[in-house]
Amino acid sequence: MPQPEKQPDQTGRKTKKEQRQQLLRRIRQNREAYLMMLPFMLLFTLFTVIPVIMSLPVGLTDFDMATFPPKWVGLSNFYNLFLNDSVFIKSIRVTLIFAVFTGPLSYFLSFLLAWLINEMNRTLKVIFTLIFYAPSMASGVYAVWQLIFSGDSYGIANSALMNLGITTSAIQWLTDSRYILAVVIIVQLWVSMGAGFLAMRAGFQNIDPALYEAGAVEGIKNRWQELIYITIPGMGPSLMFAAVMQIVSAFTADIVARNLVGFPSTDYAAHTIMTHAYDYGWVRFEMGYASAICMILFIAMYAANKLISRVLGKYME
Amino acid sequence: MSESKTGKRPVRLKASNRRAGRKHAGTVMIFLLLLILGVFMVLPIWLMLVNAVKPVNEMFMFPPKWYTLNPTLDNFKDTYRVLGQMWVPFSRYVFNSVFVTLAVTVLQCVFASMAAFCLAKVDFPGNKIINAIIVLALLYNSNVIYLMQYIVMAKLHMINTMSALIFPAVASAMGLYLMRQSMASVPDAMIEAAKVDGAGLFTICWRIVIPNQKPALMTMAIFAFQGAWNITGGSVIYDESLKTLPTVIQQAASAGISRQGVTMAAAVILFVPPVLFFIIAQSQVMETMAHSGIKD
């Protein structure tokens, strides 16, 4: 066996001791890496990992934030959700409709716009990126949308429709259960050129211009071929980031709905799973039940993430 | 004539000539498409700006106007007046917000860049687990998580200090994941070459990799700035002199003077700094991409 220490045989059997020694050696070799990660990981552990772990068992308890310790109830929260809570069942439907419309659509739109903007010159790139990202920065803009979809004739949408003679009386956009979900989806799409879009813009900008020159030499004929053969393979990881952000925003959106159509919305028309969790968490203070709702949502998001990373992964190869 | 021109300087081609199959008409079409979509995106924001400077008597005109005849700064003045009546001078809130925002942005860019570099490009024991945890943390969403964060902060005696606003925001899984994904496409050969030259990881990270990651770095900075600027920290800060601008502006707009124009004015005040930062950061990206050179 030549040099057994430096080149350990991966397939061959090693004793536990050898494995441990090898691990320790690799840890020692990488101590600069650990040191560089330390500041971030320390904060991340304190303010994300520990709170997440602490919150995991809450879904199995009956917890009103006043009685300590919370009462252990096992899986009964989950039984109640699926068997006795008709609003929850309705919220699953709303969330799915919502996620299907806003998720893939705004992912595709983000990519398309990021690509088209990339075809512009330097100044226009900044201007257009700003225009499409601006809604994500205007946190107080729901008031404007309330103005647009206001239920009286002073509302922008109503007055426009009435002036054009399409309708004769004002439509109750925000309280009529037939329109609520559509209105919320429109506004959600409007704010959805967010983190994913900006990351895609960065992805496009991170591609080495030399690759395009080489591509032109090797016979790439138009923008489309350039996109398929050079750009997309080069920005795979950014696409995955955008996908994760899209899943999160599509599944957990409740702020738009709560600000726009109020809480609870008429007939629970815009009542997503997240809204349901808000209801039980911060209105009824049944934290255990609310945590169980969040847990179900997390499992759904995890599944969606696995699915998408498999699809994207296959495409990238 | 053009022949003689290019004949003199054959090396300098125009940038557009280097790219394959660019037709002028195509570029114009794309521009028009972006312009039309862009107008739709901007309309609500335009409305926000207009309503912030609309006098009260124009507020309820029929049909509602997309412009104003007599722009006024009354709404801003009223907002300022209400804030001026609070116990703490207005400048204190501005200082708090600026301090928190800058601290979060700088610390996150420094800490997350280093961590992301190691996670993307160093094969150390534990790498895979940490990467998986980052994604799980992004997907995990629980209404009790703030409660648990509060407990942790209380144990560390951070409640009612600036650190309660800053440190949780620095540890953003999103910024880290963005950087990690972007750095994953840095060629290994570049790092190996630097290692052969005797550079340590720290040097490679700051001298070679990060200068080439301006687009992602600036994007992370934008997220950090925007997130930090909007921090209200209602439950962890109760000292008036430690409150941030968004906290008091929202209080003033909703409780102090409940009028639509004032709500809009408040939204505009909070909207402007992230936009300015965005423009600066995005222009930075453009500057650097012109002469960066990652070569595999």
mmCIF file with all atom_site columns, C-alpha atoms in Angstrom, chain A residues 1-15 18-23 25-26 29:
data_model
loop_
_atom_site.group_PDB
_atom_site.id
_atom_site.type_symbol
_atom_site.label_atom_id
_atom_site.label_alt_id
_atom_site.label_comp_id
_atom_site.label_asym_id
_atom_site.label_entity_id
_atom_site.label_seq_id
_atom_site.pdbx_PDB_ins_code
_atom_site.Cartn_x
_atom_site.Cartn_y
_atom_site.Cartn_z
_atom_site.occupancy
_atom_site.B_iso_or_equiv
_atom_site.pdbx_formal_charge
_atom_site.auth_seq_id
_atom_site.auth_comp_id
_atom_site.auth_asym_id
_atom_site.auth_atom_id
_atom_site.pdbx_PDB_model_num
ATOM 1  C CA . MET A 1 1  ? 0.000   0.000  0.000  1.00 0.00 ? 1  MET A CA 1
ATOM 2  C CA . PRO A 1 2  ? 1.801   3.108  -1.166 1.00 0.00 ? 2  PRO A CA 1
ATOM 3  C CA . GLN A 1 3  ? 1.119   6.227  0.839  1.00 0.00 ? 3  GLN A CA 1
ATOM 4  C CA . PRO A 1 4  ? -1.946  4.999  2.683  1.00 0.00 ? 4  PRO A CA 1
ATOM 5  C CA . GLU A 1 5  ? -2.297  8.210  4.668  1.00 0.00 ? 5  GLU A CA 1
ATOM 6  C CA . LYS A 1 6  ? -2.375  10.745 1.898  1.00 0.00 ? 6  LYS A CA 1
ATOM 7  C CA . GLN A 1 7  ? -4.556  8.793  -0.484 1.00 0.00 ? 7  GLN A CA 1
ATOM 8  C CA . PRO A 1 8  ? -7.050  6.802  1.532  1.00 0.00 ? 8  PRO A CA 1
ATOM 9  C CA . ASP A 1 9  ? -8.876  4.235  -0.524 1.00 0.00 ? 9  ASP A CA 1
ATOM 10 C CA . GLN A 1 10 ? -12.466 5.422  -0.751 1.00 0.00 ? 10 GLN A CA 1
ATOM 11 C CA . THR A 1 11 ? -13.975 2.044  -1.498 1.00 0.00 ? 11 THR A CA 1
ATOM 12 C CA . GLY A 1 12 ? -11.777 0.004  0.775  1.00 0.00 ? 12 GLY A CA 1
ATOM 13 C CA . ARG A 1 13 ? -12.721 -0.652 4.385  1.00 0.00 ? 13 ARG A CA 1
ATOM 14 C CA . LYS A 1 14 ? -11.312 1.616  7.026  1.00 0.00 ? 14 LYS A CA 1
ATOM 15 C CA . THR A 1 15 ? -11.478 1.212  10.718 1.00 0.00 ? 15 THR A CA 1
ATOM 16 C CA . GLU A 1 18 ? -8.760  5.749  10.767 1.00 0.00 ? 18 GLU A CA 1
ATOM 17 C CA . GLN A 1 19 ? -11.936 7.461  9.628  1.00 0.00 ? 19 GLN A CA 1
ATOM 18 C CA . ARG A 1 20 ? -11.949 9.672  12.679 1.00 0.00 ? 20 ARG A CA 1
ATOM 19 C CA . GLN A 1 21 ? -8.304  10.573 12.240 1.00 0.00 ? 21 GLN A CA 1
ATOM 20 C CA . GLN A 1 22 ? -8.887  11.412 8.616  1.00 0.00 ? 22 GLN A CA 1
ATOM 21 C CA . LEU A 1 23 ? -11.851 13.614 9.522  1.00 0.00 ? 23 LEU A CA 1
ATOM 22 C CA . ARG A 1 25 ? -7.063  15.979 9.681  1.00 0.00 ? 25 ARG A CA 1
ATOM 23 C CA . ARG A 1 26 ? -9.448  17.452 7.125  1.00 0.00 ? 26 ARG A CA 1
ATOM 24 C CA . GLN A 1 29 ? -6.601  21.519 7.069  1.00 0.00 ? 29 GLN A CA 1
#
